[in-house]
């Protein structure tokens, strides 16, 4: 079975175009998967937030810096949410000829991302980077509970 592409979900870009720690961890986890031969390509997801460039462009740059060839890198640069990250990546996946993905995001975010991907017709599994438990992460984990419930009740194909 051929490896599926990695779909790296976006996170904040900080002032000066620097990746937030979350975005950096996700991108570097995708690089690890690429280097291990576990994914066939890397699709960065995420539009431009408070600071340029887009999250997807920063993901691509981080991957390129670590040796992933340009031909294996793709970017979805318009999305502003988890659902949009995945939905707007569908045309890229179609061009790659697959409906299978490895979603790379934080572990606590993965259930909602997988639910969304499956509802959009994808065969999805997840991968996540290790991350320290900080007050900011605890807040993000707690935010994920109502977000998952909202997606479970609302997000449809």
PDB file of C-alpha atoms in Angstrom:
ATOM      1  CA  UNK A   1       0.000   0.000   0.000  1.00  0.00           C
ATOM      2  CA  UNK A   2       1.428   3.381  -1.029  1.00  0.00           C
ATOM      3  CA  UNK A   3       1.797   6.018   1.652  1.00  0.00           C
ATOM      4  CA  UNK A   4      -0.855   8.724   1.828  1.00  0.00           C
ATOM      5  CA  UNK A   5      -0.080  12.437   1.833  1.00  0.00           C
ATOM      6  CA  UNK A   6       0.133  14.337   5.115  1.00  0.00           C
ATOM      7  CA  UNK A   7      -2.384  17.107   5.635  1.00  0.00           C
ATOM      8  CA  UNK A   8      -0.775  19.527   8.119  1.00  0.00           C
ATOM      9  CA  UNK A   9      -3.451  21.638   9.764  1.00  0.00           C
ATOM     10  CA  UNK A  10      -2.664  25.292  10.295  1.00  0.00           C
ATOM     11  CA  UNK A  11      -1.865  27.226  13.446  1.00  0.00           C
ATOM     12  CA  UNK A  12      -0.740  30.778  14.111  1.00  0.00           C
ATOM     13  CA  UNK A  13       1.989  32.616  12.297  1.00  0.00           C
ATOM     14  CA  UNK A  14       3.633  35.195  14.532  1.00  0.00           C
ATOM     15  CA  UNK A  15       4.975  38.639  13.721  1.00  0.00           C
ATOM     16  CA  UNK A  16       7.756  38.570  11.174  1.00  0.00           C
ATOM     17  CA  UNK A  17       6.388  35.427   9.535  1.00  0.00           C
ATOM     18  CA  UNK A  18       7.657  33.179  12.338  1.00  0.00           C
ATOM     19  CA  UNK A  19       5.869  29.890  12.975  1.00  0.00           C
ATOM     20  CA  UNK A  20       4.205  29.627  16.355  1.00  0.00           C
ATOM     21  CA  UNK A  21       5.486  26.687  18.417  1.00  0.00           C
ATOM     22  CA  UNK A  22       2.326  24.751  17.517  1.00  0.00           C
ATOM     23  CA  UNK A  23       2.739  25.339  13.792  1.00  0.00           C
ATOM     24  CA  UNK A  24       6.446  24.464  13.972  1.00  0.00           C
ATOM     25  CA  UNK A  25       5.754  21.192  15.841  1.00  0.00           C
ATOM     26  CA  UNK A  26       3.128  20.138  13.307  1.00  0.00           C
ATOM     27  CA  UNK A  27       5.334  20.924  10.308  1.00  0.00           C
ATOM     28  CA  UNK A  28       8.337  19.137  11.797  1.00  0.00           C
ATOM     29  CA  UNK A  29       6.216  16.080  12.590  1.00  0.00           C
ATOM     30  CA  UNK A  30       5.222  15.976   8.907  1.00  0.00           C
ATOM     31  CA  UNK A  31       8.912  16.161   7.969  1.00  0.00           C
ATOM     32  CA  UNK A  32       9.608  13.181  10.265  1.00  0.00           C
ATOM     33  CA  UNK A  33       6.849  11.229   8.540  1.00  0.00           C
ATOM     34  CA  UNK A  34       8.254  12.158   5.110  1.00  0.00           C
ATOM     35  CA  UNK A  35      11.787  11.153   6.082  1.00  0.00           C
ATOM     36  CA  UNK A  36      10.504   7.812   7.395  1.00  0.00           C
ATOM     37  CA  UNK A  37       8.666   7.157   4.119  1.00  0.00           C
ATOM     38  CA  UNK A  38       5.305   7.166   5.906  1.00  0.00           C
ATOM     39  CA  UNK A  39       3.775   9.925   3.750  1.00  0.00           C
ATOM     40  CA  UNK A  40       3.980  10.570   0.020  1.00  0.00           C
ATOM     41  CA  UNK A  41       3.608  14.358   0.100  1.00  0.00           C
ATOM     42  CA  UNK A  42       2.985  17.187   2.546  1.00  0.00           C
ATOM     43  CA  UNK A  43       0.042  19.548   2.152  1.00  0.00           C
ATOM     44  CA  UNK A  44       0.254  22.617   4.373  1.00  0.00           C
ATOM     45  CA  UNK A  45      -3.107  24.121   5.254  1.00  0.00           C
ATOM     46  CA  UNK A  46      -4.060  27.552   6.473  1.00  0.00           C
ATOM     47  CA  UNK A  47      -4.648  31.055   5.255  1.00  0.00           C
ATOM     48  CA  UNK A  48      -3.175  34.326   6.408  1.00  0.00           C
ATOM     49  CA  UNK A  49      -4.109  35.351   9.932  1.00  0.00           C
ATOM     50  CA  UNK A  50      -2.904  38.362  11.911  1.00  0.00           C
ATOM     51  CA  UNK A  51       0.583  38.170  10.382  1.00  0.00           C
ATOM     52  CA  UNK A  52       1.699  37.199   6.876  1.00  0.00           C
ATOM     53  CA  UNK A  53       2.460  34.930   5.159  1.00  0.00           C
ATOM     54  CA  UNK A  54      -0.186  32.209   5.180  1.00  0.00           C
ATOM     55  CA  UNK A  55       0.123  29.300   7.597  1.00  0.00           C
ATOM     56  CA  UNK A  56       0.458  26.937   4.629  1.00  0.00           C
ATOM     57  CA  UNK A  57       3.381  28.916   3.200  1.00  0.00           C
ATOM     58  CA  UNK A  58       5.195  28.789   6.542  1.00  0.00           C
ATOM     59  CA  UNK A  59       4.612  25.014   6.749  1.00  0.00           C
ATOM     60  CA  UNK A  60       6.017  24.618   3.253  1.00  0.00           C
ATOM     61  CA  UNK A  61       9.074  26.730   4.063  1.00  0.00           C
ATOM     62  CA  UNK A  62       9.813  24.732   7.235  1.00  0.00           C
ATOM     63  CA  UNK A  63       9.544  21.469   5.325  1.00  0.00           C
ATOM     64  CA  UNK A  64      11.687  22.741   2.463  1.00  0.00           C
ATOM     65  CA  UNK A  65      14.379  23.899   4.928  1.00  0.00           C
ATOM     66  CA  UNK A  66      14.540  20.352   6.267  1.00  0.00           C
ATOM     67  CA  UNK A  67      15.045  18.724   2.905  1.00  0.00           C
ATOM     68  CA  UNK A  68      11.561  17.857   1.666  1.00  0.00           C
ATOM     69  CA  UNK A  69      11.664  18.387  -2.120  1.00  0.00           C
ATOM     70  CA  UNK A  70       9.485  21.086  -3.637  1.00  0.00           C
ATOM     71  CA  UNK A  71       7.664  18.493  -5.766  1.00  0.00           C
ATOM     72  CA  UNK A  72       6.352  16.849  -2.587  1.00  0.00           C
ATOM     73  CA  UNK A  73       5.081  20.116  -1.067  1.00  0.00           C
ATOM     74  CA  UNK A  74       1.632  21.583  -1.620  1.00  0.00           C
ATOM     75  CA  UNK A  75      -0.240  24.455  -0.010  1.00  0.00           C
ATOM     76  CA  UNK A  76      -3.873  25.298   0.649  1.00  0.00           C
ATOM     77  CA  UNK A  77      -3.633  29.000   1.513  1.00  0.00           C
ATOM     78  CA  UNK A  78      -7.208  30.203   1.998  1.00  0.00           C
ATOM     79  CA  UNK A  79      -8.670  28.331   4.972  1.00  0.00           C
ATOM     80  CA  UNK A  80      -9.445  29.847   8.353  1.00  0.00           C
ATOM     81  CA  UNK A  81     -10.814  26.843  10.280  1.00  0.00           C
ATOM     82  CA  UNK A  82     -10.320  23.112  10.719  1.00  0.00           C
ATOM     83  CA  UNK A  83     -13.245  22.349   8.431  1.00  0.00           C
ATOM     84  CA  UNK A  84     -11.921  24.715   5.766  1.00  0.00           C
ATOM     85  CA  UNK A  85      -8.363  23.316   6.107  1.00  0.00           C
ATOM     86  CA  UNK A  86      -9.668  19.929   5.044  1.00  0.00           C
ATOM     87  CA  UNK A  87     -12.405  20.979   2.618  1.00  0.00           C
ATOM     88  CA  UNK A  88     -10.145  23.360   0.692  1.00  0.00           C
ATOM     89  CA  UNK A  89      -7.419  20.695   0.470  1.00  0.00           C
ATOM     90  CA  UNK A  90      -9.779  18.331  -1.397  1.00  0.00           C
ATOM     91  CA  UNK A  91      -8.811  19.665  -4.869  1.00  0.00           C
ATOM     92  CA  UNK A  92      -5.119  19.096  -4.060  1.00  0.00           C
ATOM     93  CA  UNK A  93      -5.901  15.549  -2.941  1.00  0.00           C
ATOM     94  CA  UNK A  94      -7.882  15.010  -6.152  1.00  0.00           C
ATOM     95  CA  UNK A  95      -4.874  16.153  -8.220  1.00  0.00           C
ATOM     96  CA  UNK A  96      -2.735  13.696  -6.247  1.00  0.00           C
ATOM     97  CA  UNK A  97      -5.284  10.975  -7.043  1.00  0.00           C
ATOM     98  CA  UNK A  98      -6.124  10.004  -3.476  1.00  0.00           C
ATOM     99  CA  UNK A  99      -8.794  10.189  -0.828  1.00  0.00           C
ATOM    100  CA  UNK A 100      -6.459   8.880   1.887  1.00  0.00           C
ATOM    101  CA  UNK A 101      -4.656  11.258   4.241  1.00  0.00           C
ATOM    102  CA  UNK A 102      -2.576  11.389   7.374  1.00  0.00           C
ATOM    103  CA  UNK A 103      -3.791  14.404   9.313  1.00  0.00           C
ATOM    104  CA  UNK A 104      -1.043  16.070  11.315  1.00  0.00           C
ATOM    105  CA  UNK A 105      -2.293  18.198  14.181  1.00  0.00           C
ATOM    106  CA  UNK A 106      -2.209  18.243  17.963  1.00  0.00           C
ATOM    107  CA  UNK A 107      -3.409  15.081  19.643  1.00  0.00           C
ATOM    108  CA  UNK A 108      -6.320  16.813  21.385  1.00  0.00           C
ATOM    109  CA  UNK A 109      -7.436  18.335  18.064  1.00  0.00           C
ATOM    110  CA  UNK A 110      -7.253  15.077  16.132  1.00  0.00           C
ATOM    111  CA  UNK A 111     -10.742  13.651  16.930  1.00  0.00           C
ATOM    112  CA  UNK A 112     -12.444  16.728  15.436  1.00  0.00           C
ATOM    113  CA  UNK A 113     -10.129  16.780  12.430  1.00  0.00           C
ATOM    114  CA  UNK A 114     -10.676  13.069  11.735  1.00  0.00           C
ATOM    115  CA  UNK A 115     -14.451  13.459  12.091  1.00  0.00           C
ATOM    116  CA  UNK A 116     -14.379  16.311   9.587  1.00  0.00           C
ATOM    117  CA  UNK A 117     -12.157  14.451   7.117  1.00  0.00           C
ATOM    118  CA  UNK A 118     -14.324  11.350   7.213  1.00  0.00           C
ATOM    119  CA  UNK A 119     -17.482  13.384   6.694  1.00  0.00           C
ATOM    120  CA  UNK A 120     -15.841  14.931   3.654  1.00  0.00           C
ATOM    121  CA  UNK A 121     -15.276  11.471   2.173  1.00  0.00           C
ATOM    122  CA  UNK A 122     -11.652  10.916   3.131  1.00  0.00           C
ATOM    123  CA  UNK A 123     -10.025   7.865   4.631  1.00  0.00           C
ATOM    124  CA  UNK A 124      -8.017   9.459   7.401  1.00  0.00           C
ATOM    125  CA  UNK A 125      -5.649   8.550  10.168  1.00  0.00           C
ATOM    126  CA  UNK A 126      -3.724  10.875  12.406  1.00  0.00           C
ATOM    127  CA  UNK A 127      -0.259  11.757  13.579  1.00  0.00           C
ATOM    128  CA  UNK A 128       0.723  14.303  16.171  1.00  0.00           C
ATOM    129  CA  UNK A 129       3.836  15.888  17.593  1.00  0.00           C
ATOM    130  CA  UNK A 130       4.746  15.557  21.240  1.00  0.00           C
ATOM    131  CA  UNK A 131       4.147  18.801  23.112  1.00  0.00           C
ATOM    132  CA  UNK A 132       4.583  20.016  26.677  1.00  0.00           C
ATOM    133  CA  UNK A 133       1.500  20.668  28.784  1.00  0.00           C
ATOM    134  CA  UNK A 134       1.390  24.420  29.317  1.00  0.00           C
ATOM    135  CA  UNK A 135      -1.428  26.704  30.499  1.00  0.00           C
ATOM    136  CA  UNK A 136      -1.986  27.742  26.872  1.00  0.00           C
ATOM    137  CA  UNK A 137      -2.335  24.090  25.809  1.00  0.00           C
ATOM    138  CA  UNK A 138      -4.728  23.356  28.676  1.00  0.00           C
ATOM    139  CA  UNK A 139      -6.895  26.239  27.458  1.00  0.00           C
ATOM    140  CA  UNK A 140      -6.766  24.846  23.898  1.00  0.00           C
ATOM    141  CA  UNK A 141      -7.699  21.369  25.131  1.00  0.00           C
ATOM    142  CA  UNK A 142     -10.676  22.750  27.065  1.00  0.00           C
ATOM    143  CA  UNK A 143     -11.761  24.781  24.021  1.00  0.00           C
ATOM    144  CA  UNK A 144     -11.703  21.604  21.944  1.00  0.00           C
ATOM    145  CA  UNK A 145     -14.535  19.962  23.920  1.00  0.00           C
ATOM    146  CA  UNK A 146     -17.314  22.318  22.763  1.00  0.00           C
ATOM    147  CA  UNK A 147     -15.685  22.638  19.332  1.00  0.00           C
ATOM    148  CA  UNK A 148     -15.838  18.864  18.842  1.00  0.00           C
ATOM    149  CA  UNK A 149     -19.477  18.784  19.946  1.00  0.00           C
ATOM    150  CA  UNK A 150     -20.345  21.611  17.547  1.00  0.00           C
ATOM    151  CA  UNK A 151     -18.616  19.841  14.648  1.00  0.00           C
ATOM    152  CA  UNK A 152     -20.248  16.533  15.549  1.00  0.00           C
ATOM    153  CA  UNK A 153     -23.661  18.151  15.372  1.00  0.00           C
ATOM    154  CA  UNK A 154     -23.145  20.601  12.499  1.00  0.00           C
ATOM    155  CA  UNK A 155     -20.424  19.783   9.986  1.00  0.00           C
ATOM    156  CA  UNK A 156     -21.808  17.905   7.016  1.00  0.00           C
ATOM    157  CA  UNK A 157     -20.571  17.145   3.516  1.00  0.00           C
TER     158      UNK A 157
END
